[in-house]
mmCIF file with all atom_site columns, N, CA and C in Angstrom:
data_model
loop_
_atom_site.group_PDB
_atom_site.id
_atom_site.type_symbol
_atom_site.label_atom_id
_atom_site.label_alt_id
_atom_site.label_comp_id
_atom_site.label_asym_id
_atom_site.label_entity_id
_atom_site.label_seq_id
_atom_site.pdbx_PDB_ins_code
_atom_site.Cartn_x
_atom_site.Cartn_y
_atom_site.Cartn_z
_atom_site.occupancy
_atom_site.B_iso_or_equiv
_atom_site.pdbx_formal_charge
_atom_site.auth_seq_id
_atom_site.auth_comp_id
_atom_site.auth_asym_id
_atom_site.auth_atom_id
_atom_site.pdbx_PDB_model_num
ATOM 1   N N  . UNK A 1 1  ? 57.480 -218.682 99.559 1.00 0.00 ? 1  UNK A N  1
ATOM 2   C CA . UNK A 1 1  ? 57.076 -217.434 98.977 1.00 0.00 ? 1  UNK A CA 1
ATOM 3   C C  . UNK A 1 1  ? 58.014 -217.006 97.841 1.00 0.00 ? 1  UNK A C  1
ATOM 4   N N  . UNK A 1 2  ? 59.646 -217.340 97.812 1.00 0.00 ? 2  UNK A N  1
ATOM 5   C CA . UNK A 1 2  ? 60.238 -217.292 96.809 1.00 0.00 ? 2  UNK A CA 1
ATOM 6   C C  . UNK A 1 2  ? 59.965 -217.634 95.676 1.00 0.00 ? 2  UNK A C  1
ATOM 7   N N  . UNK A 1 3  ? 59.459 -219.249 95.607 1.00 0.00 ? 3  UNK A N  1
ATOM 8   C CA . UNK A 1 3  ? 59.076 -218.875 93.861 1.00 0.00 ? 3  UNK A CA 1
ATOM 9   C C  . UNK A 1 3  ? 57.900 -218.654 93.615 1.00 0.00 ? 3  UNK A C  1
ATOM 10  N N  . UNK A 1 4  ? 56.989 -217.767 94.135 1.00 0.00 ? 4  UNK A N  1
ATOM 11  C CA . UNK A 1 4  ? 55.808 -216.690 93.679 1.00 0.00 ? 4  UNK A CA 1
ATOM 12  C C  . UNK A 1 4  ? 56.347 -215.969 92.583 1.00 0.00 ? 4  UNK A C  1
ATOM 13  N N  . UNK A 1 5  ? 57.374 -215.287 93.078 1.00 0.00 ? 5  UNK A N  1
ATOM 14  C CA . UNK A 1 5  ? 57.797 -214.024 92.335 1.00 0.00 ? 5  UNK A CA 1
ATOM 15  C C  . UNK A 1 5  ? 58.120 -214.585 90.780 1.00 0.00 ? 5  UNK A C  1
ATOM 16  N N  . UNK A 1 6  ? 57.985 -213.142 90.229 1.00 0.00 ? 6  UNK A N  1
ATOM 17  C CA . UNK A 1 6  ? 58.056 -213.478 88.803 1.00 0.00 ? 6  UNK A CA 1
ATOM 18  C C  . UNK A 1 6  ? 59.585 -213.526 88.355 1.00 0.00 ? 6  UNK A C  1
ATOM 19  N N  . UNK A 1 7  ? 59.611 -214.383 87.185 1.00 0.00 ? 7  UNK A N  1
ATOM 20  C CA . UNK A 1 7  ? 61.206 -214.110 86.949 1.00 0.00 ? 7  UNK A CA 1
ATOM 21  C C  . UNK A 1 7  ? 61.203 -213.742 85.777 1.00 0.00 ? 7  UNK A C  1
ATOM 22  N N  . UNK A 1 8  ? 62.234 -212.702 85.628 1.00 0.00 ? 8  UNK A N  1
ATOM 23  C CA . UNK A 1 8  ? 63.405 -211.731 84.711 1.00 0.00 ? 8  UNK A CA 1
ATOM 24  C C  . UNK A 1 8  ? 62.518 -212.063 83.110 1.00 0.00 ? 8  UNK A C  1
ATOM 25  N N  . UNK A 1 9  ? 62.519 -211.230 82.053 1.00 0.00 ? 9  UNK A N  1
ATOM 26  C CA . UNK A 1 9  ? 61.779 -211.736 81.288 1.00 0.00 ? 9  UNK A CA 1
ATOM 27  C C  . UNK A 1 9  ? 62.579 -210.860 80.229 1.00 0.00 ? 9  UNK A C  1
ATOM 28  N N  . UNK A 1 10 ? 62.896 -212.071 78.884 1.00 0.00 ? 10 UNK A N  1
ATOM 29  C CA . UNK A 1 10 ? 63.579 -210.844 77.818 1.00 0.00 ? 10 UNK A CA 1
ATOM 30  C C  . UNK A 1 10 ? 62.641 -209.742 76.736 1.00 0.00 ? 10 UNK A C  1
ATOM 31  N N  . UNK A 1 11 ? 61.684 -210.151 77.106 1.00 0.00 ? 11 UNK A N  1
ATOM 32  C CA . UNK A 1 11 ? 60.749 -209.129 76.301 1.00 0.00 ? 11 UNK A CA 1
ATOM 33  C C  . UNK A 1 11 ? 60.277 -210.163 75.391 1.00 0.00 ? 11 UNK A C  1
ATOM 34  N N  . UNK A 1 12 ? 59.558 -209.559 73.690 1.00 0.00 ? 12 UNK A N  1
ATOM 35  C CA . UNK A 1 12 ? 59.083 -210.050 72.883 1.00 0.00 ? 12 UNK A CA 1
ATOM 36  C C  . UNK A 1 12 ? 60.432 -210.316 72.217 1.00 0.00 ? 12 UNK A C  1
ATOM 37  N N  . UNK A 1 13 ? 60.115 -211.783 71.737 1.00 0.00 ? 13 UNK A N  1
ATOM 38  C CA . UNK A 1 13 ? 61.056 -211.571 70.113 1.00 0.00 ? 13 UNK A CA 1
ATOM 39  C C  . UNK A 1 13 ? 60.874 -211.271 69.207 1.00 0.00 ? 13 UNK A C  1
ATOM 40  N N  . UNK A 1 14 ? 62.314 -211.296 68.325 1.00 0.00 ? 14 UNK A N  1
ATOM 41  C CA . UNK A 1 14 ? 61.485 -210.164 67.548 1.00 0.00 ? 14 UNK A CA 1
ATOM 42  C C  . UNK A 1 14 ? 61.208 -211.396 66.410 1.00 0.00 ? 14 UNK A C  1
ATOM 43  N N  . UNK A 1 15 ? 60.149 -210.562 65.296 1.00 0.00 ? 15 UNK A N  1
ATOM 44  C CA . UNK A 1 15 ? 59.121 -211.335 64.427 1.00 0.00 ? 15 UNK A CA 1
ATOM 45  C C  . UNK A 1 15 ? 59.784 -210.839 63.217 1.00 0.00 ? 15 UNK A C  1
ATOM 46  N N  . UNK A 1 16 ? 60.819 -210.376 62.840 1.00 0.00 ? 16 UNK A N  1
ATOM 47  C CA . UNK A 1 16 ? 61.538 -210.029 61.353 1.00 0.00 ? 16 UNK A CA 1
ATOM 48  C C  . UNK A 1 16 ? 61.941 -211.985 61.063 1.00 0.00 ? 16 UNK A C  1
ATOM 49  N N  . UNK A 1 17 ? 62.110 -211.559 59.665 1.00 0.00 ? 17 UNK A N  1
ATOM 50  C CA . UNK A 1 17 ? 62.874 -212.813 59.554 1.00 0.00 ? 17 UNK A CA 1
ATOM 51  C C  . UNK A 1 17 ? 63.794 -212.432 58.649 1.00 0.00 ? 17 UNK A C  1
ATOM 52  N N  . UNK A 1 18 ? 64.901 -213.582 58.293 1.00 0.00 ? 18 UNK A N  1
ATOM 53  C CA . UNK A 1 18 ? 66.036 -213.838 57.732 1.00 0.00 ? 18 UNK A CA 1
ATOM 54  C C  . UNK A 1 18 ? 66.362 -212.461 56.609 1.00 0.00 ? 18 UNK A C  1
ATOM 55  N N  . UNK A 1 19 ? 65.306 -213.132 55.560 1.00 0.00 ? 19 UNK A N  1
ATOM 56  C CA . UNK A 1 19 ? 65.295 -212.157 54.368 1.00 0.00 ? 19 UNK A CA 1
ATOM 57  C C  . UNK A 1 19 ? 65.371 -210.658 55.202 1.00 0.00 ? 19 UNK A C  1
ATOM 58  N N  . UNK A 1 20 ? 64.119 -210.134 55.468 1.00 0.00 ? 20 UNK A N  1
ATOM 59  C CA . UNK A 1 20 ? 64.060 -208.914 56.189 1.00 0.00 ? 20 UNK A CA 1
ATOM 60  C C  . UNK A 1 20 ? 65.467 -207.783 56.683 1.00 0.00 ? 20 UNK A C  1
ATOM 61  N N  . UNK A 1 21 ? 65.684 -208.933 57.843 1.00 0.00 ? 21 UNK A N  1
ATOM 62  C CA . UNK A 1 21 ? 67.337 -208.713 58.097 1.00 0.00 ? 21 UNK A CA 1
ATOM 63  C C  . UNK A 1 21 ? 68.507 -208.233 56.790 1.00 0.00 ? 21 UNK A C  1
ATOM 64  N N  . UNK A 1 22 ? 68.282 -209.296 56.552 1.00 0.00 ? 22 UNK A N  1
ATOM 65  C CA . UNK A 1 22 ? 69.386 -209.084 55.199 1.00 0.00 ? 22 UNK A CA 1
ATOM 66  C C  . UNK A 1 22 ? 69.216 -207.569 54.067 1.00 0.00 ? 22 UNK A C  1
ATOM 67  N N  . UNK A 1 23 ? 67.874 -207.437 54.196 1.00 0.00 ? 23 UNK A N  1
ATOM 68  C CA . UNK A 1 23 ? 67.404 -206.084 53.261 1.00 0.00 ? 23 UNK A CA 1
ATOM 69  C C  . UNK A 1 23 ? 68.109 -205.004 54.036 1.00 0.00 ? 23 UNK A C  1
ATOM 70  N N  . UNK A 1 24 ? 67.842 -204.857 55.586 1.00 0.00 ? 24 UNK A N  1
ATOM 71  C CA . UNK A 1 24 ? 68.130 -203.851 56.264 1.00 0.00 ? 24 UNK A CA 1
ATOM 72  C C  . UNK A 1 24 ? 69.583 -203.868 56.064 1.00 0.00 ? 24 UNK A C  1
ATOM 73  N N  . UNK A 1 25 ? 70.342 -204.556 56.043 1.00 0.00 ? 25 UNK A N  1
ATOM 74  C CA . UNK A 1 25 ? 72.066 -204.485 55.994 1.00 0.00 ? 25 UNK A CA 1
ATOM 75  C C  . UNK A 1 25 ? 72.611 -204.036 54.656 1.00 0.00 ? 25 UNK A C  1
ATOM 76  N N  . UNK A 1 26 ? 71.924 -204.981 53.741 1.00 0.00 ? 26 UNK A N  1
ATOM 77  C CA . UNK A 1 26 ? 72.101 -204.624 52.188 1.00 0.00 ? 26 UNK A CA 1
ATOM 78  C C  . UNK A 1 26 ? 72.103 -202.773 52.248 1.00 0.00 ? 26 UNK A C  1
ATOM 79  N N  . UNK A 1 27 ? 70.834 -202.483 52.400 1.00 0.00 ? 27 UNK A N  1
ATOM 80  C CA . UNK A 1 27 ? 70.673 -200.735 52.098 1.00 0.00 ? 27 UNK A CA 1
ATOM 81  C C  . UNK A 1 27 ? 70.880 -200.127 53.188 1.00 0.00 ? 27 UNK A C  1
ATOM 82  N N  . UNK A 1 28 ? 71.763 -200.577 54.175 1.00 0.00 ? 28 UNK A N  1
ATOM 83  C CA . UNK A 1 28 ? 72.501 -200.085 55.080 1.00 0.00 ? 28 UNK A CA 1
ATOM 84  C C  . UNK A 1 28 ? 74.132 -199.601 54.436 1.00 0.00 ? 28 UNK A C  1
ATOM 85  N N  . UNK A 1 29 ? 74.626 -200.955 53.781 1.00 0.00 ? 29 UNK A N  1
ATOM 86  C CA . UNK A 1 29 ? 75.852 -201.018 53.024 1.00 0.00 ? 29 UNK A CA 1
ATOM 87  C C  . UNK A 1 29 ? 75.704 -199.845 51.683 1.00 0.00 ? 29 UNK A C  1
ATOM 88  N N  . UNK A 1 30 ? 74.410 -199.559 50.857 1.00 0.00 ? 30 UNK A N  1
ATOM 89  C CA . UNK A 1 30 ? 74.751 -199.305 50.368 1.00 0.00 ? 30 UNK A CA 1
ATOM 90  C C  . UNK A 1 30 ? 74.176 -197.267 49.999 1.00 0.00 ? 30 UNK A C  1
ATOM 91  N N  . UNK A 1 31 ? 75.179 -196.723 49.033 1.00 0.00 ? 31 UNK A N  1
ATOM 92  C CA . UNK A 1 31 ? 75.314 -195.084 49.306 1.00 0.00 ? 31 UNK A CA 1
ATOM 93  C C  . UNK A 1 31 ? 73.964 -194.538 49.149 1.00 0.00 ? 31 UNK A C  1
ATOM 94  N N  . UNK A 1 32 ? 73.461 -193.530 49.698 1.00 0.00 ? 32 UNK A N  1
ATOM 95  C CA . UNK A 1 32 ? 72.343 -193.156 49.851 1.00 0.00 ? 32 UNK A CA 1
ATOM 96  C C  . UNK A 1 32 ? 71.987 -192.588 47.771 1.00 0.00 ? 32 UNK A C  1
ATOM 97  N N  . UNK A 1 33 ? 73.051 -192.136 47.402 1.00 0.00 ? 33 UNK A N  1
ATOM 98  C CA . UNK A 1 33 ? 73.180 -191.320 46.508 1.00 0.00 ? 33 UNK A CA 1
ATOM 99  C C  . UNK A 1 33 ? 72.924 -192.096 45.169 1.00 0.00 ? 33 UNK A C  1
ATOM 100 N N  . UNK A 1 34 ? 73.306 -193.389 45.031 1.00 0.00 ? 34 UNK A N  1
ATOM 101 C CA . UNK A 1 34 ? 73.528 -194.748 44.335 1.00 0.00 ? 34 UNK A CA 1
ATOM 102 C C  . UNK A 1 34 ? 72.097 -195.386 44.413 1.00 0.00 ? 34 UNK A C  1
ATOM 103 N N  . UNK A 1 35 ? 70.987 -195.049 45.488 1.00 0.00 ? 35 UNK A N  1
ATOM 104 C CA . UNK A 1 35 ? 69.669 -195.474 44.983 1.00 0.00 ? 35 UNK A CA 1
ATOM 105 C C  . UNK A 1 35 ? 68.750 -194.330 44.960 1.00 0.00 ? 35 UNK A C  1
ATOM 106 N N  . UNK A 1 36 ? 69.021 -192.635 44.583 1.00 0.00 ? 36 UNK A N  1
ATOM 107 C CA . UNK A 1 36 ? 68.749 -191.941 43.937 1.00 0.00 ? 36 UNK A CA 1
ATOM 108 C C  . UNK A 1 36 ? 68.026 -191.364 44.843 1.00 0.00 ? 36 UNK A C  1
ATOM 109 N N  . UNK A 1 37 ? 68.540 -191.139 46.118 1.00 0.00 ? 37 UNK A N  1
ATOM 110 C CA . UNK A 1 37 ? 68.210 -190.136 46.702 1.00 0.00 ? 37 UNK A CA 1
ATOM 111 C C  . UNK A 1 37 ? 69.286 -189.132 47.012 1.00 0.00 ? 37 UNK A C  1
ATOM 112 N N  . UNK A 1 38 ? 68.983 -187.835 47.569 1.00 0.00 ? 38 UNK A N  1
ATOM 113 C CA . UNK A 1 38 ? 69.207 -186.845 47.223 1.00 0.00 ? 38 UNK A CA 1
ATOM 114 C C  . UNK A 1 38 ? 70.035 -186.098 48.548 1.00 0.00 ? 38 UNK A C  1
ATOM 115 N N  . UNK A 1 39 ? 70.760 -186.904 49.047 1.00 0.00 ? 39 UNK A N  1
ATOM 116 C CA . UNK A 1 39 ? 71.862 -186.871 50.155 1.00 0.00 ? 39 UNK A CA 1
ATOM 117 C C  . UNK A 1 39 ? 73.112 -188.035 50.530 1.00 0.00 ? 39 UNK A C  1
ATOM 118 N N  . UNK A 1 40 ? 73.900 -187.954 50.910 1.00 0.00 ? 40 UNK A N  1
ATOM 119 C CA . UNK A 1 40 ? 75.214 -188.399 50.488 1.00 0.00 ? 40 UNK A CA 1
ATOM 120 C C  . UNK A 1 40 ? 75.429 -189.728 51.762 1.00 0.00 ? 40 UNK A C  1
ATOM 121 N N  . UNK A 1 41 ? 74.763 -189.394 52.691 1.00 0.00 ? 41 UNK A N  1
ATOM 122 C CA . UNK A 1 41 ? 75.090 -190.482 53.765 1.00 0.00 ? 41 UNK A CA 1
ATOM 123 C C  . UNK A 1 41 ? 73.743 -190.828 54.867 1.00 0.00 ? 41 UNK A C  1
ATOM 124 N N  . UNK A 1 42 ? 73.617 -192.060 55.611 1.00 0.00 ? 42 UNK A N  1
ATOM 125 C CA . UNK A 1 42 ? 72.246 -192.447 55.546 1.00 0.00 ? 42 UNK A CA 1
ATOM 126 C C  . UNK A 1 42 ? 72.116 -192.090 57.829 1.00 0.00 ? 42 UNK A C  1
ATOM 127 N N  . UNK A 1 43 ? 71.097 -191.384 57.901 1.00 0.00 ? 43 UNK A N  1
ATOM 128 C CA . UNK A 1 43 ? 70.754 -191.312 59.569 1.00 0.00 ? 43 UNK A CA 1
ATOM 129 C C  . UNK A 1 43 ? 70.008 -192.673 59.481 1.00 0.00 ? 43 UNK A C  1
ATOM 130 N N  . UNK A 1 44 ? 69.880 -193.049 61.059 1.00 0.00 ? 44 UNK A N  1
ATOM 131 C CA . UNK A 1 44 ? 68.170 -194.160 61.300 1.00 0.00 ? 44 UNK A CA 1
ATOM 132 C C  . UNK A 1 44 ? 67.327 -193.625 61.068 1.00 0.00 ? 44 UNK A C  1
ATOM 133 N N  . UNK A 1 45 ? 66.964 -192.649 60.779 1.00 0.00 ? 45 UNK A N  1
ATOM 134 C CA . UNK A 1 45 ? 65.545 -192.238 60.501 1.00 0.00 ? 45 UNK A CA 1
ATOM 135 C C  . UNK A 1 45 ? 65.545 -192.141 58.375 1.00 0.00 ? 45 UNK A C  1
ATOM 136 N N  . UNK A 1 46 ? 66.313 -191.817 58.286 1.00 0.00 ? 46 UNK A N  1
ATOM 137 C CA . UNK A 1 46 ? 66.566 -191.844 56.496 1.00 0.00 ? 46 UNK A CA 1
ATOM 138 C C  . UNK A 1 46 ? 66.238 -193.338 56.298 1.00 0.00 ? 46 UNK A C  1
ATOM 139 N N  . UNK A 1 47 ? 67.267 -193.851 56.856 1.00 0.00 ? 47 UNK A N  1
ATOM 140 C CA . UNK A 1 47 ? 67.441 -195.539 56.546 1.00 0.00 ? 47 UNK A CA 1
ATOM 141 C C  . UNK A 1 47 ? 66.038 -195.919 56.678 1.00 0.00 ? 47 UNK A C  1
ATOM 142 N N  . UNK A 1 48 ? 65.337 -195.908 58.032 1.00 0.00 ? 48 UNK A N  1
ATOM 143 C CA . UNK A 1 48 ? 63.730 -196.413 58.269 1.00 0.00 ? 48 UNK A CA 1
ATOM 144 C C  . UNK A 1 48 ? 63.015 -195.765 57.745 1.00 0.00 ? 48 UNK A C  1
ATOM 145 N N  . UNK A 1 49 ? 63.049 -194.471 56.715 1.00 0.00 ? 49 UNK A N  1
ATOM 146 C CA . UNK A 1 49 ? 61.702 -194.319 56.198 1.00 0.00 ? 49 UNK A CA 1
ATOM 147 C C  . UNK A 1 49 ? 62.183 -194.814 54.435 1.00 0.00 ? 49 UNK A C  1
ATOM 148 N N  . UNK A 1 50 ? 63.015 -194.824 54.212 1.00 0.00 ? 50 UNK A N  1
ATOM 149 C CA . UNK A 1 50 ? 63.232 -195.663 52.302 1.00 0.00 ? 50 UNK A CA 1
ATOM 150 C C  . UNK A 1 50 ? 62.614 -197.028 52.661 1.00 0.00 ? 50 UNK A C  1
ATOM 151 N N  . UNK A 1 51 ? 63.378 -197.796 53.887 1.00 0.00 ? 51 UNK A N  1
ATOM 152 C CA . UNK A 1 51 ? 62.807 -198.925 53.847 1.00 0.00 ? 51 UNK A CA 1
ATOM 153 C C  . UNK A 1 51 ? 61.541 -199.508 53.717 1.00 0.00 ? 51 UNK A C  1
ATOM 154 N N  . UNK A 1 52 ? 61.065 -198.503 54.482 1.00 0.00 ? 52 UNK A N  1
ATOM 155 C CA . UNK A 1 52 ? 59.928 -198.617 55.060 1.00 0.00 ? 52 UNK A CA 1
ATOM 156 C C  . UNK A 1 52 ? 58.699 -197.869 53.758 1.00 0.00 ? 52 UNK A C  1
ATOM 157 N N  . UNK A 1 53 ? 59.158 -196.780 52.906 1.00 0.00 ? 53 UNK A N  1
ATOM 158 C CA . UNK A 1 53 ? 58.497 -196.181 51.666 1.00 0.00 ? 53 UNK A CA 1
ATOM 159 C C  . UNK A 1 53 ? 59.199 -197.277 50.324 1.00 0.00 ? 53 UNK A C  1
ATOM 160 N N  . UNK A 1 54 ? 60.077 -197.757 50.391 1.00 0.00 ? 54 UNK A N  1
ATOM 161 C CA . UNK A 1 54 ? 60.165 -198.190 49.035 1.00 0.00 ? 54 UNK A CA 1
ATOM 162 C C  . UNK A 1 54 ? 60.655 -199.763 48.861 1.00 0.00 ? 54 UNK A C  1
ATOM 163 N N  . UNK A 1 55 ? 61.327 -200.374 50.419 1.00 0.00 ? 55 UNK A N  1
ATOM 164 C CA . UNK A 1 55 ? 60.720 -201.528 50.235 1.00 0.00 ? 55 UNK A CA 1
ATOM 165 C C  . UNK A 1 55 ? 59.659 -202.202 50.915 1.00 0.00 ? 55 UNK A C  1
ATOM 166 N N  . UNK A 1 56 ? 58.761 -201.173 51.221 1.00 0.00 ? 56 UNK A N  1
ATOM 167 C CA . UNK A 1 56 ? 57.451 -202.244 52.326 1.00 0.00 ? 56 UNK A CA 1
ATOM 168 C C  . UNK A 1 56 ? 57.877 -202.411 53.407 1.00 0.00 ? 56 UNK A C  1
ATOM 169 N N  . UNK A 1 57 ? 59.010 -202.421 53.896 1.00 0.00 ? 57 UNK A N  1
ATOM 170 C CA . UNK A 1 57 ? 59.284 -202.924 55.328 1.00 0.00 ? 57 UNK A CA 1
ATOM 171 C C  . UNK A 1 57 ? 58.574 -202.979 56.449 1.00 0.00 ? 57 UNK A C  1
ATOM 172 N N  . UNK A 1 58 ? 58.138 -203.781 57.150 1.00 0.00 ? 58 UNK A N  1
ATOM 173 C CA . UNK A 1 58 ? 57.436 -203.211 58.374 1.00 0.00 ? 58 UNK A CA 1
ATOM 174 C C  . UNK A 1 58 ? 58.524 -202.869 59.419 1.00 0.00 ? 58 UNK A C  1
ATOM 175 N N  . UNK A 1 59 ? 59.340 -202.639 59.315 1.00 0.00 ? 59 UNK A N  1
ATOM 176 C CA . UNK A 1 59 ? 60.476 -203.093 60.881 1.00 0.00 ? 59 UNK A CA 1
ATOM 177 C C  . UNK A 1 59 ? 60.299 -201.845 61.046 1.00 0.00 ? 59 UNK A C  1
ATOM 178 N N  . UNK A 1 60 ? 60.467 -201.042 62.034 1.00 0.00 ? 60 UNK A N  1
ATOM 179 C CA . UNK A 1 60 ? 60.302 -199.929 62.893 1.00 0.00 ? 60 UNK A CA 1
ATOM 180 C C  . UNK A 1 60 ? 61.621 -199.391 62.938 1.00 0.00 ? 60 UNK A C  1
ATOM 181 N N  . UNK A 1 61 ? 61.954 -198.079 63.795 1.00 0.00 ? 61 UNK A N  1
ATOM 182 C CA . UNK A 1 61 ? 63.339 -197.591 63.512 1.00 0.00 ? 61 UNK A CA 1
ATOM 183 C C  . UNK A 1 61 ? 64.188 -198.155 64.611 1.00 0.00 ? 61 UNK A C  1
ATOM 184 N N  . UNK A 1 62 ? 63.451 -198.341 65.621 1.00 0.00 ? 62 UNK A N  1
ATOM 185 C CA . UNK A 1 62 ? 64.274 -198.950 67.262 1.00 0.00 ? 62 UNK A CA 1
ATOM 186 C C  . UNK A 1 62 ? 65.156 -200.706 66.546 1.00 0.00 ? 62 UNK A C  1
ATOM 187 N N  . UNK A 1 63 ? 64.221 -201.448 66.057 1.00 0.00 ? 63 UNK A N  1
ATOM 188 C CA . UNK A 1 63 ? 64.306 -203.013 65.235 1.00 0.00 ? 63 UNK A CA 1
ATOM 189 C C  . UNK A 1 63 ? 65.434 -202.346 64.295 1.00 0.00 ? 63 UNK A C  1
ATOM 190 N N  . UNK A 1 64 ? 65.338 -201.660 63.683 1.00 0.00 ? 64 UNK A N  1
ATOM 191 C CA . UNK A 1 64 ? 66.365 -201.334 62.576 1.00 0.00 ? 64 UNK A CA 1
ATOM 192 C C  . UNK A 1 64 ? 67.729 -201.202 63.418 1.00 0.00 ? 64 UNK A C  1
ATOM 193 N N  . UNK A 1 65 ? 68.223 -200.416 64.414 1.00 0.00 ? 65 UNK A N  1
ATOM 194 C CA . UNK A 1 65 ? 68.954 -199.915 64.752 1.00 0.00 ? 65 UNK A CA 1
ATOM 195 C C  . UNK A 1 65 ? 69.606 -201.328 65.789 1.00 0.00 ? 65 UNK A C  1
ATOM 196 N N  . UNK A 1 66 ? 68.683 -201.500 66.321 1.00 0.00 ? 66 UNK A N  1
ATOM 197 C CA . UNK A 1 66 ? 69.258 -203.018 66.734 1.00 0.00 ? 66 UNK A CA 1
ATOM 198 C C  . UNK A 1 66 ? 69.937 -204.076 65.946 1.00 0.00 ? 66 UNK A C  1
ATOM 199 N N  . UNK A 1 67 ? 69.439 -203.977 64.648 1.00 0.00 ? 67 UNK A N  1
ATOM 200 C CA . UNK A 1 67 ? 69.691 -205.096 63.528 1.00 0.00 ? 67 UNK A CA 1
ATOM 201 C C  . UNK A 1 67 ? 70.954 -204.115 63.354 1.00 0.00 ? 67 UNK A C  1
ATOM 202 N N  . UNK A 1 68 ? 71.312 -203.228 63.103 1.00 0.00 ? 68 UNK A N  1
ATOM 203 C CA . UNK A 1 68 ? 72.809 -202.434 62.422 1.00 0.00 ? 68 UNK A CA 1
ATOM 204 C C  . UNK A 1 68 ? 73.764 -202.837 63.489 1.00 0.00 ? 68 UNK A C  1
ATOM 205 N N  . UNK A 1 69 ? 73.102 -202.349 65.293 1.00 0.00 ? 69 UNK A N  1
ATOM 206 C CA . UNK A 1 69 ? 73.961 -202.677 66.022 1.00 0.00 ? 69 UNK A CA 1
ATOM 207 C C  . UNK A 1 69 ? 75.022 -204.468 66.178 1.00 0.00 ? 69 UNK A C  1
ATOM 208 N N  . UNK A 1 70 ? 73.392 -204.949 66.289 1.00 0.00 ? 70 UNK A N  1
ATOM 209 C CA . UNK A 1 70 ? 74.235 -206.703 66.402 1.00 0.00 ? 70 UNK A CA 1
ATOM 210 C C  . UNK A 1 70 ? 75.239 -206.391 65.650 1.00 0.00 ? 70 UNK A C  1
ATOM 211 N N  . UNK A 1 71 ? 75.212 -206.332 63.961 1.00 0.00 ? 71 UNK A N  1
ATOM 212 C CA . UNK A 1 71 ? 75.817 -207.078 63.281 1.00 0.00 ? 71 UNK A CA 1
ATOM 213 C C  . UNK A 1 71 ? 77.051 -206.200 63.065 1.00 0.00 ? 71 UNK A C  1
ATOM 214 N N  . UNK A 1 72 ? 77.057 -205.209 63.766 1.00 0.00 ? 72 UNK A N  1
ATOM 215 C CA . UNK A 1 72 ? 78.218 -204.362 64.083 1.00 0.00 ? 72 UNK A CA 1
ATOM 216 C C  . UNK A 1 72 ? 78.639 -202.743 63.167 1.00 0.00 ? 72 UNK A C  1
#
């Protein structure tokens, strides 16, 4: 009956790729003020809606915040 049970599961992976990643860090690194918006330092929700309004991004704000976390 033990191996019925289901085992441990990490969820979906995620579907960003390389480039993607790299956008989110880039305009993570850089000043909110320097790509002409109109406040001095960036929240997850600032960060995910430029991305998401001015470069197309699809990544969501939870994916975003994960991608800042990993990479520290």
């Amino acid at each position: 009956m033990a191996g019925l049970k289901d085992a441990p599961r990490s969820g979906r992976p995620p579907i960003d790729d390389a480039a993607e990643v790299g956008e989110v860090i880039a305009a993570s690194l850089t000043k909110p003020d320097a790509r002409g918006l109109p406040f001095g330092h960036w929240t997850l929700d600032r960060l995910t809606a430029d991305l998401q309004e001015q470069q197309g991004l699809g990544i969501g704000r939870t994916r975003i915040g994960e991608i800042l976390r990993d990479e520290g």
